[in-house]
């Protein structure tokens, strides 16, 4: 039995005891704002790729665009704050 879920990648994190980082995903189907997150998923995930590639200004623009569509997107706000801290040094 296989079931498909609407998901978006949230981050890549280091886990104690593991060599490789793991990807974290958010299951969107159970969220009240699922439709909004689905509409902004591509922008969010592209911004995440840019962040991982060290292209922080472009990534920040992407996360800001997500927040323009969904001011309650805590993950986009988190990444935008992380980028801001990194760019300030």
PDB file of N, CA and C in Angstrom:
ATOM      1  N   UNK A   1       0.849  -1.180   0.000  1.00  0.00           N
ATOM      2  CA  UNK A   1       0.000   0.000   0.000  1.00  0.00           C
ATOM      3  C   UNK A   1       0.892   1.241   0.000  1.00  0.00           C
ATOM      4  N   UNK A   2       0.740   2.069  -1.002  1.00  0.00           N
ATOM      5  CA  UNK A   2       1.503   3.314  -1.064  1.00  0.00           C
ATOM      6  C   UNK A   2       0.535   4.480  -1.092  1.00  0.00           C
ATOM      7  N   UNK A   3       0.894   5.508  -0.397  1.00  0.00           N
ATOM      8  CA  UNK A   3       0.097   6.725  -0.351  1.00  0.00           C
ATOM      9  C   UNK A   3       1.015   7.887  -0.662  1.00  0.00           C
ATOM     10  N   UNK A   4       0.536   8.781  -1.488  1.00  0.00           N
ATOM     11  CA  UNK A   4       1.322   9.956  -1.811  1.00  0.00           C
ATOM     12  C   UNK A   4       0.862  11.126  -0.960  1.00  0.00           C
ATOM     13  N   UNK A   5       1.832  11.894  -0.516  1.00  0.00           N
ATOM     14  CA  UNK A   5       1.562  13.078   0.276  1.00  0.00           C
ATOM     15  C   UNK A   5       2.167  14.284  -0.421  1.00  0.00           C
ATOM     16  N   UNK A   6       1.556  15.427  -0.210  1.00  0.00           N
ATOM     17  CA  UNK A   6       2.145  16.673  -0.679  1.00  0.00           C
ATOM     18  C   UNK A   6       3.143  17.109   0.378  1.00  0.00           C
ATOM     19  N   UNK A   7       4.387  17.273  -0.027  1.00  0.00           N
ATOM     20  CA  UNK A   7       5.450  17.628   0.918  1.00  0.00           C
ATOM     21  C   UNK A   7       6.276  18.773   0.349  1.00  0.00           C
ATOM     22  N   UNK A   8       7.046  19.397   1.221  1.00  0.00           N
ATOM     23  CA  UNK A   8       8.071  20.328   0.759  1.00  0.00           C
ATOM     24  C   UNK A   8       9.294  20.122   1.650  1.00  0.00           C
ATOM     25  N   UNK A   9      10.437  20.274   1.037  1.00  0.00           N
ATOM     26  CA  UNK A   9      11.691  20.142   1.764  1.00  0.00           C
ATOM     27  C   UNK A   9      11.866  21.369   2.639  1.00  0.00           C
ATOM     28  N   UNK A  10      12.174  21.148   3.927  1.00  0.00           N
ATOM     29  CA  UNK A  10      12.338  22.253   4.862  1.00  0.00           C
ATOM     30  C   UNK A  10      13.785  22.648   5.083  1.00  0.00           C
ATOM     31  N   UNK A  11      14.668  21.640   5.174  1.00  0.00           N
ATOM     32  CA  UNK A  11      16.050  21.947   5.532  1.00  0.00           C
ATOM     33  C   UNK A  11      16.887  20.682   5.407  1.00  0.00           C
ATOM     34  N   UNK A  12      18.171  20.857   5.591  1.00  0.00           N
ATOM     35  CA  UNK A  12      19.137  19.755   5.672  1.00  0.00           C
ATOM     36  C   UNK A  12      19.851  19.933   7.005  1.00  0.00           C
ATOM     37  N   UNK A  13      19.872  18.887   7.817  1.00  0.00           N
ATOM     38  CA  UNK A  13      20.434  19.022   9.170  1.00  0.00           C
ATOM     39  C   UNK A  13      21.424  17.910   9.468  1.00  0.00           C
ATOM     40  N   UNK A  14      22.360  18.223  10.361  1.00  0.00           N
ATOM     41  CA  UNK A  14      23.303  17.232  10.869  1.00  0.00           C
ATOM     42  C   UNK A  14      22.662  16.545  12.069  1.00  0.00           C
ATOM     43  N   UNK A  15      22.830  15.226  12.135  1.00  0.00           N
ATOM     44  CA  UNK A  15      22.275  14.451  13.228  1.00  0.00           C
ATOM     45  C   UNK A  15      23.421  13.764  13.946  1.00  0.00           C
ATOM     46  N   UNK A  16      23.438  13.893  15.248  1.00  0.00           N
ATOM     47  CA  UNK A  16      24.488  13.291  16.053  1.00  0.00           C
ATOM     48  C   UNK A  16      24.526  11.783  15.795  1.00  0.00           C
ATOM     49  N   UNK A  17      25.726  11.285  15.557  1.00  0.00           N
ATOM     50  CA  UNK A  17      25.898   9.862  15.312  1.00  0.00           C
ATOM     51  C   UNK A  17      25.801   9.457  13.847  1.00  0.00           C
ATOM     52  N   UNK A  18      25.508  10.411  12.974  1.00  0.00           N
ATOM     53  CA  UNK A  18      25.424  10.128  11.537  1.00  0.00           C
ATOM     54  C   UNK A  18      26.467  10.942  10.808  1.00  0.00           C
ATOM     55  N   UNK A  19      27.031  10.360   9.777  1.00  0.00           N
ATOM     56  CA  UNK A  19      28.044  11.061   8.991  1.00  0.00           C
ATOM     57  C   UNK A  19      27.385  12.056   8.042  1.00  0.00           C
ATOM     58  N   UNK A  20      26.369  11.590   7.339  1.00  0.00           N
ATOM     59  CA  UNK A  20      25.708  12.424   6.337  1.00  0.00           C
ATOM     60  C   UNK A  20      24.564  13.218   6.961  1.00  0.00           C
ATOM     61  N   UNK A  21      24.352  14.411   6.428  1.00  0.00           N
ATOM     62  CA  UNK A  21      23.203  15.205   6.844  1.00  0.00           C
ATOM     63  C   UNK A  21      21.932  14.549   6.318  1.00  0.00           C
ATOM     64  N   UNK A  22      20.805  14.863   6.932  1.00  0.00           N
ATOM     65  CA  UNK A  22      19.530  14.337   6.453  1.00  0.00           C
ATOM     66  C   UNK A  22      18.623  15.494   6.045  1.00  0.00           C
ATOM     67  N   UNK A  23      17.729  15.211   5.135  1.00  0.00           N
ATOM     68  CA  UNK A  23      16.765  16.209   4.687  1.00  0.00           C
ATOM     69  C   UNK A  23      15.514  16.107   5.550  1.00  0.00           C
ATOM     70  N   UNK A  24      14.967  17.273   5.907  1.00  0.00           N
ATOM     71  CA  UNK A  24      13.708  17.340   6.644  1.00  0.00           C
ATOM     72  C   UNK A  24      12.614  17.794   5.686  1.00  0.00           C
ATOM     73  N   UNK A  25      11.460  17.150   5.794  1.00  0.00           N
ATOM     74  CA  UNK A  25      10.332  17.488   4.940  1.00  0.00           C
ATOM     75  C   UNK A  25       9.120  17.830   5.790  1.00  0.00           C
ATOM     76  N   UNK A  26       8.270  18.659   5.251  1.00  0.00           N
ATOM     77  CA  UNK A  26       7.011  19.024   5.892  1.00  0.00           C
ATOM     78  C   UNK A  26       5.881  18.395   5.094  1.00  0.00           C
ATOM     79  N   UNK A  27       4.988  17.685   5.763  1.00  0.00           N
ATOM     80  CA  UNK A  27       3.805  17.125   5.105  1.00  0.00           C
ATOM     81  C   UNK A  27       2.758  18.232   5.071  1.00  0.00           C
ATOM     82  N   UNK A  28       2.373  18.610   3.879  1.00  0.00           N
ATOM     83  CA  UNK A  28       1.488  19.759   3.713  1.00  0.00           C
ATOM     84  C   UNK A  28       0.006  19.398   3.804  1.00  0.00           C
ATOM     85  N   UNK A  29      -0.341  18.176   3.505  1.00  0.00           N
ATOM     86  CA  UNK A  29      -1.747  17.779   3.421  1.00  0.00           C
ATOM     87  C   UNK A  29      -2.531  18.020   4.709  1.00  0.00           C
ATOM     88  N   UNK A  30      -1.874  17.958   5.836  1.00  0.00           N
ATOM     89  CA  UNK A  30      -2.579  18.080   7.116  1.00  0.00           C
ATOM     90  C   UNK A  30      -2.650  19.523   7.610  1.00  0.00           C
ATOM     91  N   UNK A  31      -2.115  20.475   6.868  1.00  0.00           N
ATOM     92  CA  UNK A  31      -2.088  21.872   7.298  1.00  0.00           C
ATOM     93  C   UNK A  31      -3.315  22.624   6.798  1.00  0.00           C
ATOM     94  N   UNK A  32      -3.790  23.549   7.615  1.00  0.00           N
ATOM     95  CA  UNK A  32      -4.929  24.375   7.207  1.00  0.00           C
ATOM     96  C   UNK A  32      -4.605  25.215   5.980  1.00  0.00           C
ATOM     97  N   UNK A  33      -3.348  25.659   5.875  1.00  0.00           N
ATOM     98  CA  UNK A  33      -2.936  26.507   4.758  1.00  0.00           C
ATOM     99  C   UNK A  33      -2.219  25.710   3.668  1.00  0.00           C
ATOM    100  N   UNK A  34      -2.637  24.473   3.487  1.00  0.00           N
ATOM    101  CA  UNK A  34      -2.003  23.578   2.512  1.00  0.00           C
ATOM    102  C   UNK A  34      -1.963  24.190   1.114  1.00  0.00           C
ATOM    103  N   UNK A  35      -3.055  24.764   0.664  1.00  0.00           N
ATOM    104  CA  UNK A  35      -3.115  25.313  -0.692  1.00  0.00           C
ATOM    105  C   UNK A  35      -2.095  26.431  -0.886  1.00  0.00           C
ATOM    106  N   UNK A  36      -1.949  27.281   0.101  1.00  0.00           N
ATOM    107  CA  UNK A  36      -0.975  28.374   0.010  1.00  0.00           C
ATOM    108  C   UNK A  36       0.435  27.819  -0.048  1.00  0.00           C
ATOM    109  N   UNK A  37       0.732  26.841   0.790  1.00  0.00           N
ATOM    110  CA  UNK A  37       2.074  26.238   0.806  1.00  0.00           C
ATOM    111  C   UNK A  37       2.359  25.510  -0.512  1.00  0.00           C
ATOM    112  N   UNK A  38       1.348  24.885  -1.088  1.00  0.00           N
ATOM    113  CA  UNK A  38       1.530  24.234  -2.391  1.00  0.00           C
ATOM    114  C   UNK A  38       1.832  25.265  -3.473  1.00  0.00           C
ATOM    115  N   UNK A  39       1.187  26.410  -3.401  1.00  0.00           N
ATOM    116  CA  UNK A  39       1.410  27.462  -4.399  1.00  0.00           C
ATOM    117  C   UNK A  39       2.812  28.048  -4.307  1.00  0.00           C
ATOM    118  N   UNK A  40       3.378  28.072  -3.105  1.00  0.00           N
ATOM    119  CA  UNK A  40       4.695  28.679  -2.917  1.00  0.00           C
ATOM    120  C   UNK A  40       5.817  27.641  -2.783  1.00  0.00           C
ATOM    121  N   UNK A  41       5.475  26.374  -2.875  1.00  0.00           N
ATOM    122  CA  UNK A  41       6.471  25.309  -2.664  1.00  0.00           C
ATOM    123  C   UNK A  41       7.662  25.420  -3.609  1.00  0.00           C
ATOM    124  N   UNK A  42       7.424  25.654  -4.874  1.00  0.00           N
ATOM    125  CA  UNK A  42       8.522  25.728  -5.840  1.00  0.00           C
ATOM    126  C   UNK A  42       9.448  26.903  -5.528  1.00  0.00           C
ATOM    127  N   UNK A  43       8.883  28.047  -5.173  1.00  0.00           N
ATOM    128  CA  UNK A  43       9.693  29.216  -4.822  1.00  0.00           C
ATOM    129  C   UNK A  43      10.518  28.912  -3.575  1.00  0.00           C
ATOM    130  N   UNK A  44       9.873  28.317  -2.566  1.00  0.00           N
ATOM    131  CA  UNK A  44      10.544  27.980  -1.310  1.00  0.00           C
ATOM    132  C   UNK A  44      11.702  27.025  -1.554  1.00  0.00           C
ATOM    133  N   UNK A  45      11.446  25.952  -2.290  1.00  0.00           N
ATOM    134  CA  UNK A  45      12.490  24.942  -2.498  1.00  0.00           C
ATOM    135  C   UNK A  45      13.631  25.472  -3.354  1.00  0.00           C
ATOM    136  N   UNK A  46      13.346  26.349  -4.300  1.00  0.00           N
ATOM    137  CA  UNK A  46      14.411  26.968  -5.090  1.00  0.00           C
ATOM    138  C   UNK A  46      15.248  27.889  -4.200  1.00  0.00           C
ATOM    139  N   UNK A  47      14.602  28.646  -3.320  1.00  0.00           N
ATOM    140  CA  UNK A  47      15.326  29.508  -2.391  1.00  0.00           C
ATOM    141  C   UNK A  47      16.207  28.669  -1.464  1.00  0.00           C
ATOM    142  N   UNK A  48      15.717  27.514  -1.057  1.00  0.00           N
ATOM    143  CA  UNK A  48      16.494  26.620  -0.202  1.00  0.00           C
ATOM    144  C   UNK A  48      17.745  26.126  -0.931  1.00  0.00           C
ATOM    145  N   UNK A  49      17.600  25.762  -2.199  1.00  0.00           N
ATOM    146  CA  UNK A  49      18.755  25.338  -3.003  1.00  0.00           C
ATOM    147  C   UNK A  49      19.786  26.464  -3.110  1.00  0.00           C
ATOM    148  N   UNK A  50      19.303  27.675  -3.325  1.00  0.00           N
ATOM    149  CA  UNK A  50      20.201  28.822  -3.417  1.00  0.00           C
ATOM    150  C   UNK A  50      20.933  29.044  -2.103  1.00  0.00           C
ATOM    151  N   UNK A  51      20.230  28.878  -0.990  1.00  0.00           N
ATOM    152  CA  UNK A  51      20.863  29.016   0.323  1.00  0.00           C
ATOM    153  C   UNK A  51      21.958  27.978   0.498  1.00  0.00           C
ATOM    154  N   UNK A  52      21.672  26.730   0.150  1.00  0.00           N
ATOM    155  CA  UNK A  52      22.668  25.665   0.272  1.00  0.00           C
ATOM    156  C   UNK A  52      23.874  25.922  -0.624  1.00  0.00           C
ATOM    157  N   UNK A  53      23.654  26.596  -1.750  1.00  0.00           N
ATOM    158  CA  UNK A  53      24.728  26.903  -2.691  1.00  0.00           C
ATOM    159  C   UNK A  53      25.510  28.157  -2.290  1.00  0.00           C
ATOM    160  N   UNK A  54      25.101  28.796  -1.193  1.00  0.00           N
ATOM    161  CA  UNK A  54      25.797  29.999  -0.739  1.00  0.00           C
ATOM    162  C   UNK A  54      25.394  31.263  -1.462  1.00  0.00           C
ATOM    163  N   UNK A  55      24.314  31.209  -2.213  1.00  0.00           N
ATOM    164  CA  UNK A  55      23.818  32.377  -2.947  1.00  0.00           C
ATOM    165  C   UNK A  55      22.742  33.051  -2.087  1.00  0.00           C
ATOM    166  N   UNK A  56      23.205  33.676  -1.005  1.00  0.00           N
ATOM    167  CA  UNK A  56      22.323  34.127   0.054  1.00  0.00           C
ATOM    168  C   UNK A  56      21.378  35.249  -0.342  1.00  0.00           C
ATOM    169  N   UNK A  57      21.857  36.203  -1.121  1.00  0.00           N
ATOM    170  CA  UNK A  57      20.977  37.310  -1.510  1.00  0.00           C
ATOM    171  C   UNK A  57      19.816  36.813  -2.364  1.00  0.00           C
ATOM    172  N   UNK A  58      20.109  35.925  -3.309  1.00  0.00           N
ATOM    173  CA  UNK A  58      19.053  35.370  -4.153  1.00  0.00           C
ATOM    174  C   UNK A  58      18.096  34.518  -3.331  1.00  0.00           C
ATOM    175  N   UNK A  59      18.653  33.751  -2.400  1.00  0.00           N
ATOM    176  CA  UNK A  59      17.824  32.923  -1.524  1.00  0.00           C
ATOM    177  C   UNK A  59      16.907  33.803  -0.678  1.00  0.00           C
ATOM    178  N   UNK A  60      17.449  34.883  -0.147  1.00  0.00           N
ATOM    179  CA  UNK A  60      16.653  35.800   0.673  1.00  0.00           C
ATOM    180  C   UNK A  60      15.493  36.379  -0.133  1.00  0.00           C
ATOM    181  N   UNK A  61      15.758  36.715  -1.393  1.00  0.00           N
ATOM    182  CA  UNK A  61      14.683  37.223  -2.252  1.00  0.00           C
ATOM    183  C   UNK A  61      13.575  36.189  -2.406  1.00  0.00           C
ATOM    184  N   UNK A  62      13.952  34.924  -2.567  1.00  0.00           N
ATOM    185  CA  UNK A  62      12.959  33.860  -2.711  1.00  0.00           C
ATOM    186  C   UNK A  62      12.135  33.666  -1.455  1.00  0.00           C
ATOM    187  N   UNK A  63      12.789  33.625  -0.297  1.00  0.00           N
ATOM    188  CA  UNK A  63      12.047  33.458   0.950  1.00  0.00           C
ATOM    189  C   UNK A  63      11.151  34.669   1.221  1.00  0.00           C
ATOM    190  N   UNK A  64      11.620  35.864   0.849  1.00  0.00           N
ATOM    191  CA  UNK A  64      10.800  37.064   1.004  1.00  0.00           C
ATOM    192  C   UNK A  64       9.565  36.983   0.108  1.00  0.00           C
ATOM    193  N   UNK A  65       9.726  36.432  -1.089  1.00  0.00           N
ATOM    194  CA  UNK A  65       8.582  36.268  -1.992  1.00  0.00           C
ATOM    195  C   UNK A  65       7.566  35.302  -1.397  1.00  0.00           C
ATOM    196  N   UNK A  66       8.053  34.209  -0.806  1.00  0.00           N
ATOM    197  CA  UNK A  66       7.144  33.269  -0.138  1.00  0.00           C
ATOM    198  C   UNK A  66       6.364  33.995   0.951  1.00  0.00           C
ATOM    199  N   UNK A  67       7.058  34.806   1.754  1.00  0.00           N
ATOM    200  CA  UNK A  67       6.386  35.535   2.831  1.00  0.00           C
ATOM    201  C   UNK A  67       5.403  36.579   2.312  1.00  0.00           C
ATOM    202  N   UNK A  68       5.627  37.098   1.115  1.00  0.00           N
ATOM    203  CA  UNK A  68       4.661  38.021   0.515  1.00  0.00           C
ATOM    204  C   UNK A  68       3.338  37.318   0.229  1.00  0.00           C
ATOM    205  N   UNK A  69       3.417  36.027  -0.094  1.00  0.00           N
ATOM    206  CA  UNK A  69       2.217  35.230  -0.369  1.00  0.00           C
ATOM    207  C   UNK A  69       1.614  34.660   0.912  1.00  0.00           C
ATOM    208  N   UNK A  70       2.463  34.383   1.885  1.00  0.00           N
ATOM    209  CA  UNK A  70       2.013  33.730   3.125  1.00  0.00           C
ATOM    210  C   UNK A  70       2.809  34.268   4.301  1.00  0.00           C
ATOM    211  N   UNK A  71       2.285  35.296   4.924  1.00  0.00           N
ATOM    212  CA  UNK A  71       2.992  35.951   6.027  1.00  0.00           C
ATOM    213  C   UNK A  71       3.163  35.047   7.243  1.00  0.00           C
ATOM    214  N   UNK A  72       2.436  33.935   7.287  1.00  0.00           N
ATOM    215  CA  UNK A  72       2.507  33.005   8.417  1.00  0.00           C
ATOM    216  C   UNK A  72       3.483  31.854   8.177  1.00  0.00           C
ATOM    217  N   UNK A  73       4.239  31.890   7.087  1.00  0.00           N
ATOM    218  CA  UNK A  73       5.158  30.789   6.774  1.00  0.00           C
ATOM    219  C   UNK A  73       6.400  30.878   7.666  1.00  0.00           C
ATOM    220  N   UNK A  74       6.361  30.135   8.761  1.00  0.00           N
ATOM    221  CA  UNK A  74       7.453  30.187   9.739  1.00  0.00           C
ATOM    222  C   UNK A  74       8.764  29.651   9.185  1.00  0.00           C
ATOM    223  N   UNK A  75       8.713  28.669   8.311  1.00  0.00           N
ATOM    224  CA  UNK A  75       9.943  28.101   7.742  1.00  0.00           C
ATOM    225  C   UNK A  75      10.647  29.129   6.859  1.00  0.00           C
ATOM    226  N   UNK A  76       9.898  29.841   6.037  1.00  0.00           N
ATOM    227  CA  UNK A  76      10.491  30.882   5.193  1.00  0.00           C
ATOM    228  C   UNK A  76      11.082  31.989   6.061  1.00  0.00           C
ATOM    229  N   UNK A  77      10.369  32.355   7.110  1.00  0.00           N
ATOM    230  CA  UNK A  77      10.859  33.390   8.026  1.00  0.00           C
ATOM    231  C   UNK A  77      12.139  32.920   8.723  1.00  0.00           C
ATOM    232  N   UNK A  78      12.181  31.660   9.149  1.00  0.00           N
ATOM    233  CA  UNK A  78      13.368  31.096   9.792  1.00  0.00           C
ATOM    234  C   UNK A  78      14.590  31.199   8.868  1.00  0.00           C
ATOM    235  N   UNK A  79      14.425  30.751   7.627  1.00  0.00           N
ATOM    236  CA  UNK A  79      15.551  30.781   6.681  1.00  0.00           C
ATOM    237  C   UNK A  79      15.974  32.206   6.370  1.00  0.00           C
ATOM    238  N   UNK A  80      15.018  33.105   6.246  1.00  0.00           N
ATOM    239  CA  UNK A  80      15.344  34.505   5.986  1.00  0.00           C
ATOM    240  C   UNK A  80      16.146  35.086   7.149  1.00  0.00           C
ATOM    241  N   UNK A  81      15.759  34.763   8.374  1.00  0.00           N
ATOM    242  CA  UNK A  81      16.505  35.222   9.549  1.00  0.00           C
ATOM    243  C   UNK A  81      17.909  34.618   9.598  1.00  0.00           C
ATOM    244  N   UNK A  82      18.040  33.346   9.245  1.00  0.00           N
ATOM    245  CA  UNK A  82      19.353  32.691   9.224  1.00  0.00           C
ATOM    246  C   UNK A  82      20.272  33.344   8.203  1.00  0.00           C
ATOM    247  N   UNK A  83      19.729  33.655   7.046  1.00  0.00           N
ATOM    248  CA  UNK A  83      20.514  34.320   6.000  1.00  0.00           C
ATOM    249  C   UNK A  83      20.943  35.703   6.478  1.00  0.00           C
ATOM    250  N   UNK A  84      20.014  36.422   7.099  1.00  0.00           N
ATOM    251  CA  UNK A  84      20.336  37.760   7.616  1.00  0.00           C
ATOM    252  C   UNK A  84      21.497  37.698   8.613  1.00  0.00           C
ATOM    253  N   UNK A  85      21.460  36.742   9.529  1.00  0.00           N
ATOM    254  CA  UNK A  85      22.540  36.581  10.510  1.00  0.00           C
ATOM    255  C   UNK A  85      23.852  36.253   9.828  1.00  0.00           C
ATOM    256  N   UNK A  86      23.810  35.369   8.837  1.00  0.00           N
ATOM    257  CA  UNK A  86      25.025  34.962   8.125  1.00  0.00           C
ATOM    258  C   UNK A  86      25.633  36.135   7.358  1.00  0.00           C
ATOM    259  N   UNK A  87      24.794  36.948   6.739  1.00  0.00           N
ATOM    260  CA  UNK A  87      25.298  38.059   5.943  1.00  0.00           C
ATOM    261  C   UNK A  87      25.838  39.187   6.814  1.00  0.00           C
ATOM    262  N   UNK A  88      25.320  39.305   8.028  1.00  0.00           N
ATOM    263  CA  UNK A  88      25.831  40.324   8.947  1.00  0.00           C
ATOM    264  C   UNK A  88      27.171  39.922   9.556  1.00  0.00           C
ATOM    265  N   UNK A  89      27.443  38.631   9.514  1.00  0.00           N
ATOM    266  CA  UNK A  89      28.725  38.143  10.010  1.00  0.00           C
ATOM    267  C   UNK A  89      28.657  37.779  11.414  1.00  0.00           C
TER     268      UNK A  89
END
